[in-house]
Short mmCIF file of C-alpha atoms and ligand atoms in Angstrom, two decimals:
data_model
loop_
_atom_site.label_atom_id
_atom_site.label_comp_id
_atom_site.label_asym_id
_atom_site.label_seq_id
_atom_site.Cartn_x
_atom_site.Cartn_y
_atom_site.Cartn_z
CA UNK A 25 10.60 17.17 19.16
CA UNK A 26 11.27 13.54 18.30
CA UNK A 27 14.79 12.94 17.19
CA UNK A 28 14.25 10.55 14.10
CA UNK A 29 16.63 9.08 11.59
CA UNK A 30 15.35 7.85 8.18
CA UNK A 31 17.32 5.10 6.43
CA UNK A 32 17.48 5.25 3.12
CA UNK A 33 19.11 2.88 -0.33
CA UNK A 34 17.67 4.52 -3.43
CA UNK A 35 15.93 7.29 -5.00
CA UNK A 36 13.88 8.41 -1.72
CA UNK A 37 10.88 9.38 -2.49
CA UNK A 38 9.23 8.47 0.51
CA UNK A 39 11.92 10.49 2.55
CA UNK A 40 11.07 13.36 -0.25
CA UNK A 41 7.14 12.35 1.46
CA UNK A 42 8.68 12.94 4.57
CA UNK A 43 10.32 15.80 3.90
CA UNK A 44 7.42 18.29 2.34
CA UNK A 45 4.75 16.64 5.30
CA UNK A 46 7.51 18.23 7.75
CA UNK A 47 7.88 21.49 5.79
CA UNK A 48 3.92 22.01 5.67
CA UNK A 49 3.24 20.49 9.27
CA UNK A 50 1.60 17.25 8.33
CA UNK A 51 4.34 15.55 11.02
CA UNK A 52 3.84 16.92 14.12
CA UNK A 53 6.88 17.05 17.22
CA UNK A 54 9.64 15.61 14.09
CA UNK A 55 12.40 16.84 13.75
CA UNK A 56 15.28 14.78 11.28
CA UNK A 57 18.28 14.26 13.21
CA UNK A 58 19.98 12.59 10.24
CA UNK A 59 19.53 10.58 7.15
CA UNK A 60 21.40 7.40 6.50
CA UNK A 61 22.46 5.68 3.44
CA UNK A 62 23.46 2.39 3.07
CA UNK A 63 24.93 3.26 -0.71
CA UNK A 64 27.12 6.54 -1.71
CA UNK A 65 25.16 7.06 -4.79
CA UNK A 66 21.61 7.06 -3.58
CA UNK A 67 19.61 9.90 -4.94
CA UNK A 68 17.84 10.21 -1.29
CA UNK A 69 20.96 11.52 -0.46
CA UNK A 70 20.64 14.58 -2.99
CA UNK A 71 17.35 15.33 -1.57
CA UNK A 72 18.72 15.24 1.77
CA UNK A 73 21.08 17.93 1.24
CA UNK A 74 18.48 20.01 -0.74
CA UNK A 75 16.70 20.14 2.71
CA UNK A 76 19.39 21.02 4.63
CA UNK A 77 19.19 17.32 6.95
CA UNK A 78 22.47 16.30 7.79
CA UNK A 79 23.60 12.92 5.66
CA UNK A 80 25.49 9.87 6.58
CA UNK A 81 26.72 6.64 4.57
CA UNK A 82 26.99 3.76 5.74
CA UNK A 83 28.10 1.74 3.01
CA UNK A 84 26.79 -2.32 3.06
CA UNK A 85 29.29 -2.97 0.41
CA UNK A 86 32.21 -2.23 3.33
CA UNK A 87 31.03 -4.51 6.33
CA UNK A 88 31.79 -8.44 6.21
CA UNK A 89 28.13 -9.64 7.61
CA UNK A 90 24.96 -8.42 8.19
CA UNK A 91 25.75 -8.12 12.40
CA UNK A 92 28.80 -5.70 11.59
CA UNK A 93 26.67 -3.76 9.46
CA UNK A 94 23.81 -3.27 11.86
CA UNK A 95 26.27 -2.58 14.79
CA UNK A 96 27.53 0.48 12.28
CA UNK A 97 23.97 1.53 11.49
CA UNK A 98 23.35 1.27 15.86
CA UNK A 99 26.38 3.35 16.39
CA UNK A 100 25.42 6.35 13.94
CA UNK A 101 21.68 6.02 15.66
CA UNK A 102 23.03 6.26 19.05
CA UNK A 103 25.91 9.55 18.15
CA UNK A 104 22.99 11.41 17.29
CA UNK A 105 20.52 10.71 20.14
CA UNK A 106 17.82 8.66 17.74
CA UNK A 107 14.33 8.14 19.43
CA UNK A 108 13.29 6.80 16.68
CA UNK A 109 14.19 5.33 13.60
CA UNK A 110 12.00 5.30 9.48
CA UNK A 111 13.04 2.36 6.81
CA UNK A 112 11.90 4.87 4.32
CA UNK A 113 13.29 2.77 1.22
CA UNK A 114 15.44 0.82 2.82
CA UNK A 115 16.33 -1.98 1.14
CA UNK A 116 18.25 -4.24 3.79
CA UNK A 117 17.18 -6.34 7.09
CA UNK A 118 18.81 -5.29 9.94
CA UNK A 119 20.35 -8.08 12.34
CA UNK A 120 17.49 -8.55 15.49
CA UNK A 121 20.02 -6.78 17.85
CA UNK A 122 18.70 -3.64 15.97
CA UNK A 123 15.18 -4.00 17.21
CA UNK A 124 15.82 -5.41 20.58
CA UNK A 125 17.59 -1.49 21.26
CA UNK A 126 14.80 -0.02 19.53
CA UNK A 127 12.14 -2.01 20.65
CA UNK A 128 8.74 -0.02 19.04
CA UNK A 129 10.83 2.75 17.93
CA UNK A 130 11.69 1.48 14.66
CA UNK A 131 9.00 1.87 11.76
CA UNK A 132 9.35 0.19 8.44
CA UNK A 133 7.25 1.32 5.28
CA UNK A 134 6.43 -1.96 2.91
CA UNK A 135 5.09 -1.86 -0.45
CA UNK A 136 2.31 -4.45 -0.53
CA UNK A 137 -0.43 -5.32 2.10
CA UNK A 138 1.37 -7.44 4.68
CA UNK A 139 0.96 -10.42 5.53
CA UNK A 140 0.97 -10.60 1.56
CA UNK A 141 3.80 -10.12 -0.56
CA UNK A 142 6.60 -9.88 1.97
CA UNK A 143 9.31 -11.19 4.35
CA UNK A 144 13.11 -11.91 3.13
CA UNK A 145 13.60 -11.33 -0.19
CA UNK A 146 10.40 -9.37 -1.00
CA UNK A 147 11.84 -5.83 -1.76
CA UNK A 148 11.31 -2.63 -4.44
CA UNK A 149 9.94 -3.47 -7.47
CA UNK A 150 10.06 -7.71 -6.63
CA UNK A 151 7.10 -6.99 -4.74
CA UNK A 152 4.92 -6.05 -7.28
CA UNK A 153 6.33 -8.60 -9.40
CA UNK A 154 4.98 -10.86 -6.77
CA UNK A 155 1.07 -9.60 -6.72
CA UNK A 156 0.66 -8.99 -10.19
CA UNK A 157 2.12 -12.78 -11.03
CA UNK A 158 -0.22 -13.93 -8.00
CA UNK A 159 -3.00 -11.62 -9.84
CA UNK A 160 -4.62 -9.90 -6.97
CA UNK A 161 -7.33 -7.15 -7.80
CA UNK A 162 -5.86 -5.05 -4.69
CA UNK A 163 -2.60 -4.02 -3.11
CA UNK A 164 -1.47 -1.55 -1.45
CA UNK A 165 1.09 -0.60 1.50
CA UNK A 166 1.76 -0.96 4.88
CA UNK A 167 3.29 1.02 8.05
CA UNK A 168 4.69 -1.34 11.20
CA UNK A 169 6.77 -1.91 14.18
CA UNK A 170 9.89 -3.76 12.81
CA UNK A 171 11.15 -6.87 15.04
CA UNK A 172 13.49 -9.24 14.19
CA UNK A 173 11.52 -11.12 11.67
CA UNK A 174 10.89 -9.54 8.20
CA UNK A 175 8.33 -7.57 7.88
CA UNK A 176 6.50 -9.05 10.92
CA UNK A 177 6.01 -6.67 13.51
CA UNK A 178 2.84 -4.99 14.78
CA UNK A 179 1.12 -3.05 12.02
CA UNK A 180 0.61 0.97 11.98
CA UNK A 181 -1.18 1.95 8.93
CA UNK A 182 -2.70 -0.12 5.34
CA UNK A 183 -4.21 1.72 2.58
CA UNK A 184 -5.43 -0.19 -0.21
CA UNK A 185 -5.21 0.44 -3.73
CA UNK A 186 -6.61 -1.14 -6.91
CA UNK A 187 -4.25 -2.72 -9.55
CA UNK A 188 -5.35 -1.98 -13.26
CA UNK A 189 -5.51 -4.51 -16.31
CA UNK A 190 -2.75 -3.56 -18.25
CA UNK A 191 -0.35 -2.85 -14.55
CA UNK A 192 3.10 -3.23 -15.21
CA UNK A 193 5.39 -3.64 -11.70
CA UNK A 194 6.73 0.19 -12.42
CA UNK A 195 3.07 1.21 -13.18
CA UNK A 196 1.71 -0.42 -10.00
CA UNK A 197 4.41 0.49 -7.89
CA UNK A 198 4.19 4.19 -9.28
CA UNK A 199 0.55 4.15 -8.05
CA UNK A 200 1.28 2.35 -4.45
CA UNK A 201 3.56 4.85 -3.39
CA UNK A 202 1.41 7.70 -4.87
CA UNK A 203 -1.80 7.04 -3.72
CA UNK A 204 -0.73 4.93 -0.62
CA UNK A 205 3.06 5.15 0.63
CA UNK A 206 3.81 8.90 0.56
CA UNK A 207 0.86 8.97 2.92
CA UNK A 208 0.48 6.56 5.29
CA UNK A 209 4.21 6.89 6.03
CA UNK A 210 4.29 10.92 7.11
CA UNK A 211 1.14 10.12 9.23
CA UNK A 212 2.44 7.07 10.92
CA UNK A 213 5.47 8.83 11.79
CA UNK A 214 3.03 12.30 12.97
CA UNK A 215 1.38 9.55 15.25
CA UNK A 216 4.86 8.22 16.77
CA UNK A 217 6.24 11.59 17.36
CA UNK A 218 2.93 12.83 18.98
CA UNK A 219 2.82 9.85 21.12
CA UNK A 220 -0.36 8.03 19.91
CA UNK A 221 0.75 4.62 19.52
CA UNK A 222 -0.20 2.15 21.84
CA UNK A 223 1.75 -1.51 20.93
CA UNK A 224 -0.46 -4.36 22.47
CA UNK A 225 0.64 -7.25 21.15
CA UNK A 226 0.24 -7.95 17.58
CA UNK A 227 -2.08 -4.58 17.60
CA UNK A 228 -1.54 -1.07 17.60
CA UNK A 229 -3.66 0.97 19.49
CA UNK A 230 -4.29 4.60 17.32
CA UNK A 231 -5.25 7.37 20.52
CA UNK A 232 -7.06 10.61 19.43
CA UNK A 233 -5.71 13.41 19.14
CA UNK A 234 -5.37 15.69 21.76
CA UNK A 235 -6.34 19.82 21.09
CA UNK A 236 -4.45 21.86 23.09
C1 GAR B 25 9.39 1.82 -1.83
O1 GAR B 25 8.35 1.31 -2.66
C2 GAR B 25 9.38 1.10 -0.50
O2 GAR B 25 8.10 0.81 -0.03
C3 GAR B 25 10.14 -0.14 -0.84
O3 GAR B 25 11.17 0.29 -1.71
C4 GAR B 25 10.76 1.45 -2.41
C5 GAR B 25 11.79 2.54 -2.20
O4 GAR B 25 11.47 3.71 -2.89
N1 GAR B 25 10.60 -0.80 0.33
C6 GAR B 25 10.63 -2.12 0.45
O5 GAR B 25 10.35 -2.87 -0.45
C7 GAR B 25 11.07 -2.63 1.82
N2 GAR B 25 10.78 -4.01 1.96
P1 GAR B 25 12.02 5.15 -2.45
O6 GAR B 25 13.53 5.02 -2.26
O7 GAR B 25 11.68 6.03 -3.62
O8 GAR B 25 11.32 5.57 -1.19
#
């Protein structure tokens, strides 16, 4: 079993994603070591406990800087014998120190298809903000390697999905994370913990999967 630790800053629904594609086998070899939160009031939290995964907070608003704050995040990851690490609705960048000791083992979950619609600044609901004022036909989400800069390491999964006339950013971000998120997060992590990603570069090699 892969010990993994999700980080989390809001209402969680892609650890909730996470959670049910453990509990009906959809992620293969996981097993949740603990769940992080960089705010005490984070519903993600809530749904957590309701699963029985141990819970941690690391509070942002307590560290000076951004370095101090990842140091605390690497120290929690480390206690508990991380192999690898979920940004499941996380809402910070980490200092690069973070993915230089988890080089590959740190997968990020980003609400638009990157290279669009991302990098500092480009977070929750600002992303679809972003496409629809750009007025693209198609968005959708992306899985990926995280390295030091913003949403720029090697990419997992993309699904695509279609944004409506009348999309609002609530409306179309409803519809990324239902139709694209909540899925192609679970199965990225199922292909981490079952040892089928190959990093080559830029590219990410998918293996088959092996029947035992
Ligand atoms: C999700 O849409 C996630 O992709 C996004 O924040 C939302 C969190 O929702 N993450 C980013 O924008 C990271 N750059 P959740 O807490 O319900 O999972």
């Amino acid at each position: 079993m892969v010990k993994t630790v999700v980080l989390v800053s809001g209402g969680g629904t892609n650890l909730q994603a996470i959670l049910d594609s453990l509990a009906d086998g959809r992620i293969k070899n996981c097993e949740i070591a603990a769940v992080i939160s960089s705010s005490p009031d984070a519903y993600a939290l809530t749904r957590a406990e309701k699963a029985g995964v141990p819970t941690r907070v690391v509070d942002v608003k307590e560290y000076p800087d951004r370095q101090r704050y990842t140091d605390a995040i690497e120290r929690v990851c480390l206690e508990v014998g991380a192999e690898l690490i979920v940004l499941a609705g996380f809402l910070y960048v980490l200092s690069p120190s973070f993915s230089e000791t988890y080089e590959n083992k740190v997968i990020n979950i980003h609400p638009a298809l990157i290279p669009s619609f991302c990098g500092n600044g480009a977070y929750g609901l600002r992303v679809h903000k972003k496409a629809l004022a750009y007025g693209v036909k198609v968005s959708g989400a992306t899985s990926h390697f995280v390295v030091a800069e913003a949403d720029a390491g090697p990419i997992i999964l993309q699904k695509a999905v279609k944004v409506e006339e009348d999309d609002t950013p609530e409306v179309l971000q409803r519809r990324i994370m239902e139709q694209a998120e909540w899925k192609i997060l679970p199965e990225s992590i199922s292909l981490f913990c079952q040892g089928r990603l190959v990093v080559e570069g830029r590219r990410v090699r998918i293996l088959p999967e092996v029947n035992e």
